[in-house]
GROMACS .gro file of C-alpha atoms in nm:
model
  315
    1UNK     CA    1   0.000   0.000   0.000
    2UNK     CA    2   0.272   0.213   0.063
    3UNK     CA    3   0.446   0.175  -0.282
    4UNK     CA    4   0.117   0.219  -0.460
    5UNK     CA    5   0.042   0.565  -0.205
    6UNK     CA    6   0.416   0.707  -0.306
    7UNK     CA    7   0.358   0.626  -0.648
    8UNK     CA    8   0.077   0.890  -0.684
    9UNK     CA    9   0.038   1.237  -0.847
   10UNK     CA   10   0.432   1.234  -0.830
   11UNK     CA   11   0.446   1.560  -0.986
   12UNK     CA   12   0.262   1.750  -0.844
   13UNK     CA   13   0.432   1.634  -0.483
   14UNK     CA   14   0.743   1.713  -0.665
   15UNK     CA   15   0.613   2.052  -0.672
   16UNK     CA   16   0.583   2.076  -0.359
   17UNK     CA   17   0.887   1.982  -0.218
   18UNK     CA   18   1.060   2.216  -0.455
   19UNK     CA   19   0.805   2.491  -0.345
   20UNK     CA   20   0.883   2.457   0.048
   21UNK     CA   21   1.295   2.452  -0.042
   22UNK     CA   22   1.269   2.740  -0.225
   23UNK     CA   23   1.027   2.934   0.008
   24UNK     CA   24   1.167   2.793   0.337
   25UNK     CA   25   0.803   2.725   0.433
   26UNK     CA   26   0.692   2.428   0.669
   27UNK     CA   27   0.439   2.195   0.701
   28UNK     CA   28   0.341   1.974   0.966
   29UNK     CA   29   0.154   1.715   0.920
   30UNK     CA   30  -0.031   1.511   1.176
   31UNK     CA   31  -0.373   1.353   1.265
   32UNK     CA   32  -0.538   1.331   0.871
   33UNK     CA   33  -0.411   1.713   0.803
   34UNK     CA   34  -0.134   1.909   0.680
   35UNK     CA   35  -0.075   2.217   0.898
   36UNK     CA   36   0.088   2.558   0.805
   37UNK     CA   37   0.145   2.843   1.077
   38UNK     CA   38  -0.046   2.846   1.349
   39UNK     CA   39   0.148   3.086   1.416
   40UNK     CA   40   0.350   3.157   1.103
   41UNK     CA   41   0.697   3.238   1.147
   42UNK     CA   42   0.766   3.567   1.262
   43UNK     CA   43   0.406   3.653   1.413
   44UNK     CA   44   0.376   3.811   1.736
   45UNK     CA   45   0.114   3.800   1.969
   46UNK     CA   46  -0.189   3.624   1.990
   47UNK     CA   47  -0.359   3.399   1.782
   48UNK     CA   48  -0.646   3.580   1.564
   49UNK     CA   49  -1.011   3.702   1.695
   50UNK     CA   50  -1.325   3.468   1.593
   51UNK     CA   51  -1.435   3.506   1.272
   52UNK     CA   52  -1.133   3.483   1.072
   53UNK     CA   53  -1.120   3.138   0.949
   54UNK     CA   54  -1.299   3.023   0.584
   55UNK     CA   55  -1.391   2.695   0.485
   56UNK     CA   56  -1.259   2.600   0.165
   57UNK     CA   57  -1.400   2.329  -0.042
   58UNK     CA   58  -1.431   2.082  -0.388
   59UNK     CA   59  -1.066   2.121  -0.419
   60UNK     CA   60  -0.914   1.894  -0.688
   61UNK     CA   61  -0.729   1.599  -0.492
   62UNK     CA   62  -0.391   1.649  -0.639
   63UNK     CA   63  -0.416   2.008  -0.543
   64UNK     CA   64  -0.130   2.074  -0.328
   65UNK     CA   65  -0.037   2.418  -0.102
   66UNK     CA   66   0.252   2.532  -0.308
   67UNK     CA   67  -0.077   2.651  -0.537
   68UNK     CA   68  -0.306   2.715  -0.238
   69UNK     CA   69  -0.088   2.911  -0.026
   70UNK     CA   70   0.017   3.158  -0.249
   71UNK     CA   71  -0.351   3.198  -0.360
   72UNK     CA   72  -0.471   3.282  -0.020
   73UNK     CA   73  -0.245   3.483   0.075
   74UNK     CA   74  -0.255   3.742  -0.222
   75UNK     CA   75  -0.608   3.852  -0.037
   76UNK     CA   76  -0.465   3.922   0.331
   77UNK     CA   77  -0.194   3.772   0.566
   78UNK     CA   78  -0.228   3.411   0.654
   79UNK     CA   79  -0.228   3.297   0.998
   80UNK     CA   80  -0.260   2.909   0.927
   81UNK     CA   81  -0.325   2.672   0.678
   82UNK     CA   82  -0.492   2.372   0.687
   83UNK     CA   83  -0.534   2.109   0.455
   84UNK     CA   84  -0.721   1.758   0.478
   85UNK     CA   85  -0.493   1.484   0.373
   86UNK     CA   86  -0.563   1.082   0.296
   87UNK     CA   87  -0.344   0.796   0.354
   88UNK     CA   88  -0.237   0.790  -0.016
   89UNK     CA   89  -0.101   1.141  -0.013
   90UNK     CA   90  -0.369   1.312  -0.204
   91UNK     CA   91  -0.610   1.610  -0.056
   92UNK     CA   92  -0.963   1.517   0.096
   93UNK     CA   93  -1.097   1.780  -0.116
   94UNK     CA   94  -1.102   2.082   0.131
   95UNK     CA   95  -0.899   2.305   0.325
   96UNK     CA   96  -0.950   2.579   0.643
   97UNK     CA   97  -0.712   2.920   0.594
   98UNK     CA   98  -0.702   3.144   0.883
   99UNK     CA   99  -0.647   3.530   0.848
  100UNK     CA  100  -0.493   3.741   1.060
  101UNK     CA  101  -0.798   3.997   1.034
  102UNK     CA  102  -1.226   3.964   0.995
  103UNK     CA  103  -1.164   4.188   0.710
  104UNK     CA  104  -0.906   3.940   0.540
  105UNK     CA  105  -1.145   3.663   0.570
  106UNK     CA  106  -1.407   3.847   0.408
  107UNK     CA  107  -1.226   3.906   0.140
  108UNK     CA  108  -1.096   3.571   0.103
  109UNK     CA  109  -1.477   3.511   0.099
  110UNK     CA  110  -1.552   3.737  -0.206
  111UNK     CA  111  -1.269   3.676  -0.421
  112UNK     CA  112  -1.229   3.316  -0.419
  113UNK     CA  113  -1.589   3.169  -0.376
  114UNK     CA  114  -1.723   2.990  -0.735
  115UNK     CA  115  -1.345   3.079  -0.790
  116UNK     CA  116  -1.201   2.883  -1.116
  117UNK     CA  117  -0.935   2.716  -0.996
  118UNK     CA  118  -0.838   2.510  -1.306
  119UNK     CA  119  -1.043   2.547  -1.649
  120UNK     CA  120  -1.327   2.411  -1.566
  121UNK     CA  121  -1.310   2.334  -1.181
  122UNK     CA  122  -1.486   2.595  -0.903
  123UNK     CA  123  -1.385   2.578  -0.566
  124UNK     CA  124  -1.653   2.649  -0.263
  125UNK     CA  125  -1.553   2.986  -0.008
  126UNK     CA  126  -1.725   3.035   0.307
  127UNK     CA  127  -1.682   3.152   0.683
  128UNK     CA  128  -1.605   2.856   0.869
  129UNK     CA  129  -1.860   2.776   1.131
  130UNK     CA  130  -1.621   2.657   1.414
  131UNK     CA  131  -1.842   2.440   1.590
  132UNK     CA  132  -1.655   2.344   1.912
  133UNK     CA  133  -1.948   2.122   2.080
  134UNK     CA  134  -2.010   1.752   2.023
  135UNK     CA  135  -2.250   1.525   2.153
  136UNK     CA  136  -2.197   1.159   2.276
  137UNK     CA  137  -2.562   0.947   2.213
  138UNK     CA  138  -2.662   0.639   2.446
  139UNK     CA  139  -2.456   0.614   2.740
  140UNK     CA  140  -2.566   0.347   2.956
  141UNK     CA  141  -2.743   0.476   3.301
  142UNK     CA  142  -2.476   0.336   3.500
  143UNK     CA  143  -2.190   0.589   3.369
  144UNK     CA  144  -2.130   0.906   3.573
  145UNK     CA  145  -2.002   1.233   3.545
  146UNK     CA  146  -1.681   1.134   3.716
  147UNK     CA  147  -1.639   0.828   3.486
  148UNK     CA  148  -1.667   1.068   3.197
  149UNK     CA  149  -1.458   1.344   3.247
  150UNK     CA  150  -1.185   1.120   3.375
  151UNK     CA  151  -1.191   0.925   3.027
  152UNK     CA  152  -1.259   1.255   2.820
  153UNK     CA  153  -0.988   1.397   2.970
  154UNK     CA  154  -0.729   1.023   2.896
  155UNK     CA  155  -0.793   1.038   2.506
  156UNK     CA  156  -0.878   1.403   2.434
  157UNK     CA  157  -0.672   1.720   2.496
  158UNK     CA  158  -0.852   2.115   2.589
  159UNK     CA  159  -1.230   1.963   2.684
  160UNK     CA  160  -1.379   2.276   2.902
  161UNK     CA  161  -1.729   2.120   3.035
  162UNK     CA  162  -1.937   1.817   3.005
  163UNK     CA  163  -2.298   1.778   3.081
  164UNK     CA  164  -2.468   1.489   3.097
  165UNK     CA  165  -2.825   1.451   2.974
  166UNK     CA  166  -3.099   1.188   3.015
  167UNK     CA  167  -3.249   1.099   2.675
  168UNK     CA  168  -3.618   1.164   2.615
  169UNK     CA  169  -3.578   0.902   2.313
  170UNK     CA  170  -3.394   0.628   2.409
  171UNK     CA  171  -3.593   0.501   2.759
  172UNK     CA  172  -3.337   0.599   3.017
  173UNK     CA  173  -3.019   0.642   2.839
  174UNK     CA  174  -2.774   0.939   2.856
  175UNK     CA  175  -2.639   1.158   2.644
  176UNK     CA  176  -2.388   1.405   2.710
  177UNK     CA  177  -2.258   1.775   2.537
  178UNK     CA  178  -1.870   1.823   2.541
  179UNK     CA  179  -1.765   2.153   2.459
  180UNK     CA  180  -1.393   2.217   2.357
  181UNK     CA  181  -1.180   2.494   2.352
  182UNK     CA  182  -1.173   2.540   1.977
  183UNK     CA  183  -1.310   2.394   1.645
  184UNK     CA  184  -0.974   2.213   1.646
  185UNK     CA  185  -0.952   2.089   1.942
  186UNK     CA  186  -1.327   1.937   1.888
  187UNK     CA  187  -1.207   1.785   1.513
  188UNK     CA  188  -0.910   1.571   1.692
  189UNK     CA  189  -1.152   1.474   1.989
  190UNK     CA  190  -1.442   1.373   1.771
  191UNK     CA  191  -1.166   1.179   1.528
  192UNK     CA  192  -0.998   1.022   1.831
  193UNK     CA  193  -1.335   0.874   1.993
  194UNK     CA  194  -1.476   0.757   1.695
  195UNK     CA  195  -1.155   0.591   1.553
  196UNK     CA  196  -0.993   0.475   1.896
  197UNK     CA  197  -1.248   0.217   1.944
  198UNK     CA  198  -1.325   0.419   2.278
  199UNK     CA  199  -1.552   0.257   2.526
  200UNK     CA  200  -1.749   0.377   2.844
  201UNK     CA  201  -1.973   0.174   3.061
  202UNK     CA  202  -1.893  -0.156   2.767
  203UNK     CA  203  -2.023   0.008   2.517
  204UNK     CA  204  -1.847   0.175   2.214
  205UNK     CA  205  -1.908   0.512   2.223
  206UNK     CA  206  -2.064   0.714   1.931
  207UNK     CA  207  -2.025   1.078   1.893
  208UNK     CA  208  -2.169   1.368   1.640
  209UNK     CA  209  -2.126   1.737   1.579
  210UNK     CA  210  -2.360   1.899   1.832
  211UNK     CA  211  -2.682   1.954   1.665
  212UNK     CA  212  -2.828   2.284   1.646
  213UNK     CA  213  -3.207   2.296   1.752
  214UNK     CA  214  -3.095   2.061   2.002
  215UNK     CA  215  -2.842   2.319   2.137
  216UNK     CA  216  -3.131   2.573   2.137
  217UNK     CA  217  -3.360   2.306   2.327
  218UNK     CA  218  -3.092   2.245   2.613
  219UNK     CA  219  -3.053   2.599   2.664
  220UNK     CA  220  -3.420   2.700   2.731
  221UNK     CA  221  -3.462   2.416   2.982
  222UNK     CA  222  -3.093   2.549   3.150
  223UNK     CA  223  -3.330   2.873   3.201
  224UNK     CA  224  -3.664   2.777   3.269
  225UNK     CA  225  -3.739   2.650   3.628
  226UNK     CA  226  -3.781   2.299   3.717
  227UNK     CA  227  -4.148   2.157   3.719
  228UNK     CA  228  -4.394   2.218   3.995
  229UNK     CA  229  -4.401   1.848   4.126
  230UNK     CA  230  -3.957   1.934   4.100
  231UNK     CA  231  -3.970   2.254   4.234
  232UNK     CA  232  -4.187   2.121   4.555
  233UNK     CA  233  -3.945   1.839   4.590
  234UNK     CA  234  -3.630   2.076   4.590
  235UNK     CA  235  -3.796   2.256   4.877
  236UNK     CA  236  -3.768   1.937   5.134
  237UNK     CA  237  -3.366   2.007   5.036
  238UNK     CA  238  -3.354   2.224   5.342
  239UNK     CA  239  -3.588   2.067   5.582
  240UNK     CA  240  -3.449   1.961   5.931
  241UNK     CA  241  -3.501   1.595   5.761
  242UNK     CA  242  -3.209   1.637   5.571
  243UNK     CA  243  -2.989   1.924   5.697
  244UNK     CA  244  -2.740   1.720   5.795
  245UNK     CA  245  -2.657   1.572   5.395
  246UNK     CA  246  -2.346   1.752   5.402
  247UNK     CA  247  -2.222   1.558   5.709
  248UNK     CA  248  -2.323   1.268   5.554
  249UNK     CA  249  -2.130   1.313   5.226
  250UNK     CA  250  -1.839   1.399   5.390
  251UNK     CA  251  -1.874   1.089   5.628
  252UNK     CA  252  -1.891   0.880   5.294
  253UNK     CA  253  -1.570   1.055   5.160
  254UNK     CA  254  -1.415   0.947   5.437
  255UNK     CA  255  -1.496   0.560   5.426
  256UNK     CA  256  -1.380   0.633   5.066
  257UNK     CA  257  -0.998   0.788   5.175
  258UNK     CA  258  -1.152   1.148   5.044
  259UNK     CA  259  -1.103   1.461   5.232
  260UNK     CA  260  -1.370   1.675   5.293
  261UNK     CA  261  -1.612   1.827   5.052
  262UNK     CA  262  -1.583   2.212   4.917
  263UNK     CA  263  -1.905   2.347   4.747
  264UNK     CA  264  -1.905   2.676   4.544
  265UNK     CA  265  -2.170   2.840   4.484
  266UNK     CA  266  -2.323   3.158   4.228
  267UNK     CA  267  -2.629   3.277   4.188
  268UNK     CA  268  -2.675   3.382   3.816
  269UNK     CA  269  -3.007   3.406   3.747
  270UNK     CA  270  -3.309   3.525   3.965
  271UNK     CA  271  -3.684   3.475   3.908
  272UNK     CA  272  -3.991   3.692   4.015
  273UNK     CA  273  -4.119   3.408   4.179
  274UNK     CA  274  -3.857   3.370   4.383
  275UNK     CA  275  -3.673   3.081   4.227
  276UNK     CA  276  -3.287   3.164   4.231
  277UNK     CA  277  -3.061   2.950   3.966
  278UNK     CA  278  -2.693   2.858   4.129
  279UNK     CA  279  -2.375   2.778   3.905
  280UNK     CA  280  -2.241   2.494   4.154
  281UNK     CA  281  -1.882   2.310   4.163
  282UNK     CA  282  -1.785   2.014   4.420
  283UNK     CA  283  -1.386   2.001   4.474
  284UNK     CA  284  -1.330   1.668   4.668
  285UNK     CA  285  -0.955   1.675   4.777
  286UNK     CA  286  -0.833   1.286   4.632
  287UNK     CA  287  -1.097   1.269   4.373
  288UNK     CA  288  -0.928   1.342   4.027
  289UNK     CA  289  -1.173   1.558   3.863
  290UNK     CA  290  -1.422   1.813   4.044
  291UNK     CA  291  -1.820   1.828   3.960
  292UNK     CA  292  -1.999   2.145   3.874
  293UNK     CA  293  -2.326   2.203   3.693
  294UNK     CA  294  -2.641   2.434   3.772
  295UNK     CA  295  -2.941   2.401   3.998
  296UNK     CA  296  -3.273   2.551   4.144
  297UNK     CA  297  -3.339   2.636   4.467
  298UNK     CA  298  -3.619   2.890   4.610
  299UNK     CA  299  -3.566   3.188   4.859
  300UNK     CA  300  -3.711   3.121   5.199
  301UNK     CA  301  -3.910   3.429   5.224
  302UNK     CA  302  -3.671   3.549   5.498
  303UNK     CA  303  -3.387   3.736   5.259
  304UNK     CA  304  -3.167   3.481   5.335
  305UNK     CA  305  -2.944   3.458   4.992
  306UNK     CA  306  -2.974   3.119   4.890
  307UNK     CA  307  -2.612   3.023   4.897
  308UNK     CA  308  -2.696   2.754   5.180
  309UNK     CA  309  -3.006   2.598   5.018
  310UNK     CA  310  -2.815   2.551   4.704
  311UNK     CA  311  -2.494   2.377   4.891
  312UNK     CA  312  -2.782   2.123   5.045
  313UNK     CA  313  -2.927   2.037   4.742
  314UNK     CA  314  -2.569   2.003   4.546
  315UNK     CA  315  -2.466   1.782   4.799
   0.00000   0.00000   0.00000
């Protein structure tokens, strides 16, 4: 396979390799792509605001970036260059260019989209969407938050939260959202689970781009208040009954060679109603990872702030 891989579109890689001696340029390639920059040699600063990337697709396969590079770049100053390679050494058929301005990338945008690349052959221009959330369908029950942050964080690299979800179409199943630090970032960890056989609770796990009406659905039940029959079940949090949860949770990190339990607390969000929602996070000193998510809770009538309701109920 490797003869027959090395054996095609020699000239054109030919061109290349004379292209990056000439020009001094060069490319790394790893993980199905061929990178350039990121930064480029002599930037300083930063990397680039949001908005400057464009998608660039229906490239000819033996297309190489001694012709792309040089095409991009007469429009505005490249930052990086990406482009998709296969095992046999040919392109995937698209490309991501990132400018160092919005402006750049608009222009990139205008010139080059239904641009005639060859005689005959238009290439596809367009912002780049830089979706940086995926979604992980049909975790069994038994699989915690714990168990998948721990493994998130083994086989993927700059995961920033995970929420997990029960699934209104699967019976009891889970789902969870994984949000990354950048579009990149969420390319390698989507490649990585799907093609390192991953598993979580013995099941292979299956993972998608994060869907966008079911985005929009997660975040209007994040701000709508729980149900009534919830919202009068929450309120029991802070009866005598069960003031005493935090002892117990620290008496169970204990048995478990944990140290004792720290519980932060926000309030971002109040309702006219009284209902006050609480960004939460659990640090247990020994346990690897810490838990943090959102909850209800409902003022007491009293002006007492809420903090202490929400620590009962995180617990």
């Amino acid at each position: 396979p490797q003869v027959w891989a090395n054996g095609i579109n020699q000239a054109n890689k030919m061109a290349l390799l004379t292209w990056e001696k000439e020009t001094g340029i060069e490319l790394v390639q790893v993980n199905g792509q061929r990178r350039y920059g990121g930064p480029p040699p002599g930037w300083v600063g930063g990397p680039p605001p949001a908005g400057t990337e464009v998608y660039i697709g229906k490239l000819p396969q033996d297309m190489y970036e001694d012709v792309l590079i040089p095409l991009f770049q007469s429009v505005g100053k490249l930052y990086e260059f990406r482009l998709m390679m296969t095992f046999s050494g040919l392109n995937r058929g698209f490309a991501y260019a990132r400018y160092s301005t919005q402006r750049s990338a608009r222009n990139a945008v205008a010139t080059f989209n239904h641009f005639e690349v060859r005689p005959g052959w238009t290439i596809v221009v367009c912002r780049s969407i830089q979706k940086r959330e995926l979604i992980m369908h049909s975790l069994a029950t038994s699989v915690s938050q714990w168990e998948l942050e721990a493994m998130l964080k083994q086989v993927t690299e700059g995961i920033l939260s995970v929420t997990l979800h029960t699934s209104p179409c699967h019976g009891q199943a889970k789902f969870a959202v994984l949000k990354y630090s950048s579009h990149q970032a969420a390319t390698l960890a989507k490649k990585a689970l799907m093609q390192g056989k991953v598993r979580l609770g013995g099941s292979r796990v299956r993972v998608d781009w994060l869907d966008h009406d079911l985005k929009k659905k997660l975040q209007l039940q994040e701000e709508r208040p729980p149900p009534r029959q919830v919202q009068e079940c929450n309120s029991l949090a802070v009866s005598p009954v069960l003031q005493d949860v935090l002892d117990r949770l620290n008496a169970l990190g204990y048995r478990q060679h944990l140290e004792m339990a720290l519980i932060f607390t926000k309030c971002v969000q109040v309702k006219p109603n009284g209902w006050l929602r609480f960004w939460y996070q659990v640090v247990i000193p020994g346990s690897p990872v810490p838990f943090s998510g959102f909850t209800w809770v409902q003022q007491d009538g009293q002006g007492q702030s809420g903090h202490d309701e929400a620590e009962v109920t995180v617990a």
